[in-house]
PDB file of C-alpha atoms in Angstrom:
ATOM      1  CA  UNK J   1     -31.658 -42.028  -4.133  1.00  0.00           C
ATOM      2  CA  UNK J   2     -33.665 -40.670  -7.355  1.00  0.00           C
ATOM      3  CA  UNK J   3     -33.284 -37.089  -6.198  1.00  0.00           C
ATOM      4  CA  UNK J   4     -29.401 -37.310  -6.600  1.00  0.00           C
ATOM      5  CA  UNK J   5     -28.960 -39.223  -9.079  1.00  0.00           C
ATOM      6  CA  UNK J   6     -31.588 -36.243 -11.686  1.00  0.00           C
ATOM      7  CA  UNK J   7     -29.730 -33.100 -10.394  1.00  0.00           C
ATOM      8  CA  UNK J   8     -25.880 -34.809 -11.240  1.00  0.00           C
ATOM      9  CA  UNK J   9     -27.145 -35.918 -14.675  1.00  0.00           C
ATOM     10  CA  UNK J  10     -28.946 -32.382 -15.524  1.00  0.00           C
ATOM     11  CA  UNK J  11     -25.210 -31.027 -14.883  1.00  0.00           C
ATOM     12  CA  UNK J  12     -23.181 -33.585 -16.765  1.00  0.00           C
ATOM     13  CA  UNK J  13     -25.695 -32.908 -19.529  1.00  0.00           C
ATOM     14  CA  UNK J  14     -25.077 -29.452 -19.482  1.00  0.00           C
ATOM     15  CA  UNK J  15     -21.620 -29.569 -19.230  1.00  0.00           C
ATOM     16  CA  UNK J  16     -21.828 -31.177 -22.591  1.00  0.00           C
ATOM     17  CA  UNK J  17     -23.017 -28.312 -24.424  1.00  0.00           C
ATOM     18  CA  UNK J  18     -22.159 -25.349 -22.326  1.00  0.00           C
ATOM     19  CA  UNK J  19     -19.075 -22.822 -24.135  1.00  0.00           C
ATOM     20  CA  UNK J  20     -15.847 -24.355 -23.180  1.00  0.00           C
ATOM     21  CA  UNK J  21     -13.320 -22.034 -23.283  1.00  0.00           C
ATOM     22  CA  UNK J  22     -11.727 -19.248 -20.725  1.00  0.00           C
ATOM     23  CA  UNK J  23     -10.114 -16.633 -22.757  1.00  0.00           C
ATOM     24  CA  UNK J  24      -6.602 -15.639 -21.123  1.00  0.00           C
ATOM     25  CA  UNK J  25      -4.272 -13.246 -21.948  1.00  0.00           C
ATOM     26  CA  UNK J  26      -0.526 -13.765 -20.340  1.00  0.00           C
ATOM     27  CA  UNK J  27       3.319 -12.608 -20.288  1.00  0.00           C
ATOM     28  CA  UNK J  28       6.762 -13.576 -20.351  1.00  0.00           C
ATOM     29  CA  UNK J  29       7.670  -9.668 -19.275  1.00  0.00           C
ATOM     30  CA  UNK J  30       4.707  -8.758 -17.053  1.00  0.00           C
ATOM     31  CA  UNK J  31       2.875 -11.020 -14.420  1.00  0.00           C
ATOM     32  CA  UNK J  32       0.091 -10.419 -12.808  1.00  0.00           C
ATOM     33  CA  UNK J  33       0.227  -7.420  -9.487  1.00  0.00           C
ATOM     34  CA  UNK J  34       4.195  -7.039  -9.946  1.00  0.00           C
ATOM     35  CA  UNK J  35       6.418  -4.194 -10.910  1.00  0.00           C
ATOM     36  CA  UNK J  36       7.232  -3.954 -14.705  1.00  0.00           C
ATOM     37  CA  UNK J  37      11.035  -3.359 -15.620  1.00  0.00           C
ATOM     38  CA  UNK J  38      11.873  -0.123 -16.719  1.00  0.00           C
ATOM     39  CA  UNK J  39      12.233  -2.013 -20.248  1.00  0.00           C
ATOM     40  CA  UNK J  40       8.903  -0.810 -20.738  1.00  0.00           C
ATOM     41  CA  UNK J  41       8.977   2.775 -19.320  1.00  0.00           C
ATOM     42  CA  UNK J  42       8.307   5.804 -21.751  1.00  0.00           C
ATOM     43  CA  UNK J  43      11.428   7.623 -23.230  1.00  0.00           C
ATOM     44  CA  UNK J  44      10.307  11.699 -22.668  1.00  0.00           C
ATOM     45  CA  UNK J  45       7.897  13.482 -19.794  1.00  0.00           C
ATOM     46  CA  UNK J  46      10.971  13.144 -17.835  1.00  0.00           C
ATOM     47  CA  UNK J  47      11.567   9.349 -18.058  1.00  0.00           C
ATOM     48  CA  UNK J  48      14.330   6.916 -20.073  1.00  0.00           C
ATOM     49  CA  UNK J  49      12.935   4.080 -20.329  1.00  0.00           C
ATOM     50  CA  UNK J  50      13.185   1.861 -23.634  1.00  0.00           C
ATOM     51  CA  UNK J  51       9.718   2.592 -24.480  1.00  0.00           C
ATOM     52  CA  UNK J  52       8.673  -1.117 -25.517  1.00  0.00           C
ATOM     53  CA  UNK J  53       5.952  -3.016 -25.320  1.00  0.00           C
ATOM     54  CA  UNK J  54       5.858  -6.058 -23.576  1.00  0.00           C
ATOM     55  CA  UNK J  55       5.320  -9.363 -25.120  1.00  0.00           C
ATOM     56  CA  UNK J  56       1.458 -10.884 -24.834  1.00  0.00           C
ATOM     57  CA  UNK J  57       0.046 -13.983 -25.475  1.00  0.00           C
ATOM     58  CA  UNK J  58      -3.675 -14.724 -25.134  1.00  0.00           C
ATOM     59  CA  UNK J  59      -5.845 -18.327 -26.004  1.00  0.00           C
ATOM     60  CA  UNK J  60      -8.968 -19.758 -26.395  1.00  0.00           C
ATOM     61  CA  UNK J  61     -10.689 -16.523 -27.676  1.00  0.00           C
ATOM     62  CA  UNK J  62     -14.730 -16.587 -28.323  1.00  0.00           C
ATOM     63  CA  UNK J  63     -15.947 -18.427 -31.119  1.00  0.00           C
ATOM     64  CA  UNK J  64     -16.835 -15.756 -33.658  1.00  0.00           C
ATOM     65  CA  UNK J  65     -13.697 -13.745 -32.734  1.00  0.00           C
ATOM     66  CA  UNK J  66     -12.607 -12.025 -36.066  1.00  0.00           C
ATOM     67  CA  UNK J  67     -10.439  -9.173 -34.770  1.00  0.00           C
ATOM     68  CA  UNK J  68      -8.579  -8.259 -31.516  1.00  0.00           C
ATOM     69  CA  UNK J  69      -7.753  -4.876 -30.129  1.00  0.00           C
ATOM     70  CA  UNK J  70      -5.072  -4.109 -27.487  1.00  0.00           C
ATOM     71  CA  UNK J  71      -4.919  -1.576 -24.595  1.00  0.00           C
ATOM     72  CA  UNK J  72      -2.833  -0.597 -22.041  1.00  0.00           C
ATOM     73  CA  UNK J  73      -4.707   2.351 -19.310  1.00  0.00           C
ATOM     74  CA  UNK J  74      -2.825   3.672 -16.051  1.00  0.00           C
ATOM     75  CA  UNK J  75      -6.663   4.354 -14.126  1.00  0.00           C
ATOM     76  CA  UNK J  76      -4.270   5.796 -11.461  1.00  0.00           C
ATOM     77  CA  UNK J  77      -2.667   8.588 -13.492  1.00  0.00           C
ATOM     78  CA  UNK J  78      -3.623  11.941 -11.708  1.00  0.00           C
ATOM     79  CA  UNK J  79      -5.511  13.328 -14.333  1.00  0.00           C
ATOM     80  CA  UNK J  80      -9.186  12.536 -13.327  1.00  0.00           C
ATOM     81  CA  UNK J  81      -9.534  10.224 -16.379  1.00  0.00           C
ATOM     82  CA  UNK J  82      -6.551   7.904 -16.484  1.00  0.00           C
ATOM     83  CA  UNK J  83      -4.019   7.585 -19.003  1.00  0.00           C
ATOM     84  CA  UNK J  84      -4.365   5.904 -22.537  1.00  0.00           C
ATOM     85  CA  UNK J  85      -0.468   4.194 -23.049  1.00  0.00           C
ATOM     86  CA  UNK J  86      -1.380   2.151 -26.053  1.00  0.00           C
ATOM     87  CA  UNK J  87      -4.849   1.705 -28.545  1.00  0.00           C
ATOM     88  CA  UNK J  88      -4.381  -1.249 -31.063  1.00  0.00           C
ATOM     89  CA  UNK J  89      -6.994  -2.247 -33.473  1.00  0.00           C
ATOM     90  CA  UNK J  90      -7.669  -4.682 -36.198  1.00  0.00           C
ATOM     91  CA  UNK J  91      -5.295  -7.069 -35.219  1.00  0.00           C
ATOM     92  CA  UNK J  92      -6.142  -9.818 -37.542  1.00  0.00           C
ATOM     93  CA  UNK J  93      -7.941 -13.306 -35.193  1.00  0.00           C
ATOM     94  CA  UNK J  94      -4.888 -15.448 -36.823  1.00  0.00           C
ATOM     95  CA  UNK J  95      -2.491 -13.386 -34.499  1.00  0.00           C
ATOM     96  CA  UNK J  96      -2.874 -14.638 -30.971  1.00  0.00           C
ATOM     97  CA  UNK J  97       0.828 -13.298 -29.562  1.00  0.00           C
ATOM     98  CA  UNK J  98       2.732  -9.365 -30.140  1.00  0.00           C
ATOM     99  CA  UNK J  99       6.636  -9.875 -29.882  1.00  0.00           C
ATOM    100  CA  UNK J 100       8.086  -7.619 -27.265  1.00  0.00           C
ATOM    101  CA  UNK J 101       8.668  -3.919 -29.099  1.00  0.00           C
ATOM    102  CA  UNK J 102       5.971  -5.029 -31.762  1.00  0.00           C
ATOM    103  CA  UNK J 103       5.076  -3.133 -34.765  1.00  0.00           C
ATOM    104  CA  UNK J 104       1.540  -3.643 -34.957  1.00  0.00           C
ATOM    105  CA  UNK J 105       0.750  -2.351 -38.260  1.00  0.00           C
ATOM    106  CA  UNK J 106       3.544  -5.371 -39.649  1.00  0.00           C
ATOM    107  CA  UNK J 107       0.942  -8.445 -38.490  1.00  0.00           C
ATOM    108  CA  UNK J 108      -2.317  -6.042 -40.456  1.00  0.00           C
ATOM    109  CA  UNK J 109      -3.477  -3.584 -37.515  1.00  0.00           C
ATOM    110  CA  UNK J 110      -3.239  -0.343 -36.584  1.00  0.00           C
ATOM    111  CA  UNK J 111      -2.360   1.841 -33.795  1.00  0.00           C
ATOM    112  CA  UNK J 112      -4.222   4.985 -32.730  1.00  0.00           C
ATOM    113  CA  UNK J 113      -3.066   8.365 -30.910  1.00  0.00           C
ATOM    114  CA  UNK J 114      -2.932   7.924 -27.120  1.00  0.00           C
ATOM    115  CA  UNK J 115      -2.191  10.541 -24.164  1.00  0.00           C
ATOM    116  CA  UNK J 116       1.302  11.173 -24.994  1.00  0.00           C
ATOM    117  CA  UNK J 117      -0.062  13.101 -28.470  1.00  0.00           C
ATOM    118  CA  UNK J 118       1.736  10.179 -30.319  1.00  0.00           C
ATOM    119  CA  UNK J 119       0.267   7.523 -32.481  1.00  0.00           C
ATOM    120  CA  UNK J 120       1.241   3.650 -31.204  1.00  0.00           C
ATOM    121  CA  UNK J 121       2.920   2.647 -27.476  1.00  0.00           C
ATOM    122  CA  UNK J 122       3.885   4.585 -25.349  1.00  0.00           C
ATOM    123  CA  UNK J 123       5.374   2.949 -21.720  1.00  0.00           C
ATOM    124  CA  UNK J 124       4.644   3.941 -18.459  1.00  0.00           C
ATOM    125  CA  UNK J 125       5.553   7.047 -16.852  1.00  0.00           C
ATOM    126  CA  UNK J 126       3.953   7.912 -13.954  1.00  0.00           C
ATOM    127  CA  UNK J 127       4.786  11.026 -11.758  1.00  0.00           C
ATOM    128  CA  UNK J 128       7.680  10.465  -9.611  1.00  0.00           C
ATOM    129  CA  UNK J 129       6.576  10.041  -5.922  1.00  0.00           C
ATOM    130  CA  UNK J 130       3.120   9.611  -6.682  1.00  0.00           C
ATOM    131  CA  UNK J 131       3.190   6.185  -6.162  1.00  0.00           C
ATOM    132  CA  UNK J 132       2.247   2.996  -7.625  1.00  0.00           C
ATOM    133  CA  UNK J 133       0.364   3.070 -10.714  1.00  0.00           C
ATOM    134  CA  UNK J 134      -1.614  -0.179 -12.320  1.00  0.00           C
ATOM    135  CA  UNK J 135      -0.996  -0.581 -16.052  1.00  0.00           C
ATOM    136  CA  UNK J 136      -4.109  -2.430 -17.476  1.00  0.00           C
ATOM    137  CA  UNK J 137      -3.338  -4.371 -20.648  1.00  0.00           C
ATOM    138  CA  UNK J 138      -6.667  -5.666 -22.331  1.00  0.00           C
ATOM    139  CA  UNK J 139      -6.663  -8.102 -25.144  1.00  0.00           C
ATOM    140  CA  UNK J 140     -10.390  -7.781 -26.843  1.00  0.00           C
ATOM    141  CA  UNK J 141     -12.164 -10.264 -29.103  1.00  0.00           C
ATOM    142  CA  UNK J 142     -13.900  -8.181 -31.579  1.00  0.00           C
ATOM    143  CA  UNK J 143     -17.335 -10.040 -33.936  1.00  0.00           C
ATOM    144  CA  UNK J 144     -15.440  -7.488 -36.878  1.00  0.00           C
ATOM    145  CA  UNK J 145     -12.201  -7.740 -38.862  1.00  0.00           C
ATOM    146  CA  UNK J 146     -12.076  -4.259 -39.059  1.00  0.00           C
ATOM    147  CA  UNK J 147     -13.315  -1.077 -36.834  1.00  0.00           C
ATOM    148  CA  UNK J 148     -13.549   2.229 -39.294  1.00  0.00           C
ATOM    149  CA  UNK J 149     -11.639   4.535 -36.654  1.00  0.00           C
ATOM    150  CA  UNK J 150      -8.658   6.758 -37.639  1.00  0.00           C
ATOM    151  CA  UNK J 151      -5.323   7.187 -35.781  1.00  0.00           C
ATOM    152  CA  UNK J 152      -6.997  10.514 -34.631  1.00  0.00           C
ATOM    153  CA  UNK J 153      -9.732   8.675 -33.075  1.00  0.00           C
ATOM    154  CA  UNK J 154      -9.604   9.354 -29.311  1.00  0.00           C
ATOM    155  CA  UNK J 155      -8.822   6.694 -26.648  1.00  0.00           C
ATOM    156  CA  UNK J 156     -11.678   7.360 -24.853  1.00  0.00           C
ATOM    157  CA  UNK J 157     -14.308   7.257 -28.286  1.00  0.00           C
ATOM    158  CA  UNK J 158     -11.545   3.852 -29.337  1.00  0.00           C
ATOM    159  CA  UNK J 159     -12.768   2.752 -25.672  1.00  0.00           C
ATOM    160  CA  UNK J 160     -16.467   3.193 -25.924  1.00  0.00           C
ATOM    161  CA  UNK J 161     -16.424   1.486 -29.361  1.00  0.00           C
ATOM    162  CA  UNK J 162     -14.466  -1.912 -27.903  1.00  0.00           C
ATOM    163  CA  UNK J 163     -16.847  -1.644 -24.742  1.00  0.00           C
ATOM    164  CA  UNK J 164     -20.107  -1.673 -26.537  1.00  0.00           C
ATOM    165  CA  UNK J 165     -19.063  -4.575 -29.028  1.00  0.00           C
ATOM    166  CA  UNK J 166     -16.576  -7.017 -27.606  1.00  0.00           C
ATOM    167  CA  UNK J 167     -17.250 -10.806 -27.309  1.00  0.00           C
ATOM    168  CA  UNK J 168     -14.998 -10.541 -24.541  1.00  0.00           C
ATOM    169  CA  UNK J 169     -11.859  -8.705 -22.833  1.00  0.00           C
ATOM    170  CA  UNK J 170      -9.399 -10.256 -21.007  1.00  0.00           C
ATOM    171  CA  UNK J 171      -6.530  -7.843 -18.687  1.00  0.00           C
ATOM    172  CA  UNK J 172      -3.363  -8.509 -17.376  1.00  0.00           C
ATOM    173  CA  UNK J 173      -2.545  -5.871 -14.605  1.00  0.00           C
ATOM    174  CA  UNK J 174       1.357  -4.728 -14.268  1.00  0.00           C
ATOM    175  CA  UNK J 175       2.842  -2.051 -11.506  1.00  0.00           C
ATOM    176  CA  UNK J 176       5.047   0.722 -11.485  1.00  0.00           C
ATOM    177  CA  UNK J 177       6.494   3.207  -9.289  1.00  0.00           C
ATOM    178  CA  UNK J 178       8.860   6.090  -9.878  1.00  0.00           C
TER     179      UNK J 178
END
């Protein structure tokens, strides 16, 4: 009887002091492994879409969270190197939704140049008949309120610099197929 009754209290005690929180990121326009509406497809490269975001929510971020980036990557674009459809940075830790169509730099951040050549979102557009494409959208909890990159800053350096400093990243993975 003494052996169970040691290893049960050792985990009630540590589920006393362990971190309690799961950091989740969610959508009323995108779920989880379905198709996105073409709401959120690119306008130009041969598509005509409306070319806006979707709406994101996300909770229960790390403690010592002072910043959040955004990111939306197609790793299936046929490029060798995916496809960068959105870099947003500096979003101040009071914001913990983006509208649908947001315009980041009105709640304090800042967007930065992606694959299209443009500066801020741009909405999927994948080849037509090359099948389905994942779009990854990453909320990131950042230790700093602000990172010192530019607009010009590439995706992949904007990338690097979230990857080597988050507290944590959470995704939400969306489809689409032309």
């Amino acid at each position: 009887m003494k052996f169970l009754i040691k290893p049960v209290l050792a985990l009630s005690i540590f589920a006393l002091v362990a971190p309690v929180y799961a950091f989740e990121v969610s959508s009323k326009d995108i779920q989880e492994g379905h198709p996105m509406a073409k709401t959120f497809e690119y306008k130009g490269w041969g598509c005509d879409g409306g070319n806006l975001s979707p709406q994101l929510m996300w909770k229960d971020a790390p403690e010592g969270t002072k910043s959040f980036a955004i990111t939306a990557f197609d790793p299936d674009a046929p490029t060798g190197s995916g496809f960068w459809h959105w870099v947003a940075i500096n979003i101040p830790a009071s914001v913990s939704e983006l509208p649908r169509g947001v315009n980041i730099e009105k709640l304090g951040g800042q967007n930065l140049r992606i694959d299209y050549g443009t500066v801020g979102f741009g909405g999927v557009c994948p080849p037509e008949n090359d099948g389905m494409h994942r779009y990854q959208f990453t909320v990131w909890a950042l230790p700093t309120e602000k990172l010192n990159l530019n607009e010009d800053t590439s995706a992949a350096v904007a990338g690097f610099t979230l990857n080597s400093m988050a507290l944590d990243k959470v995704t939400l993975t969306a489809t689409y197929t032309r």
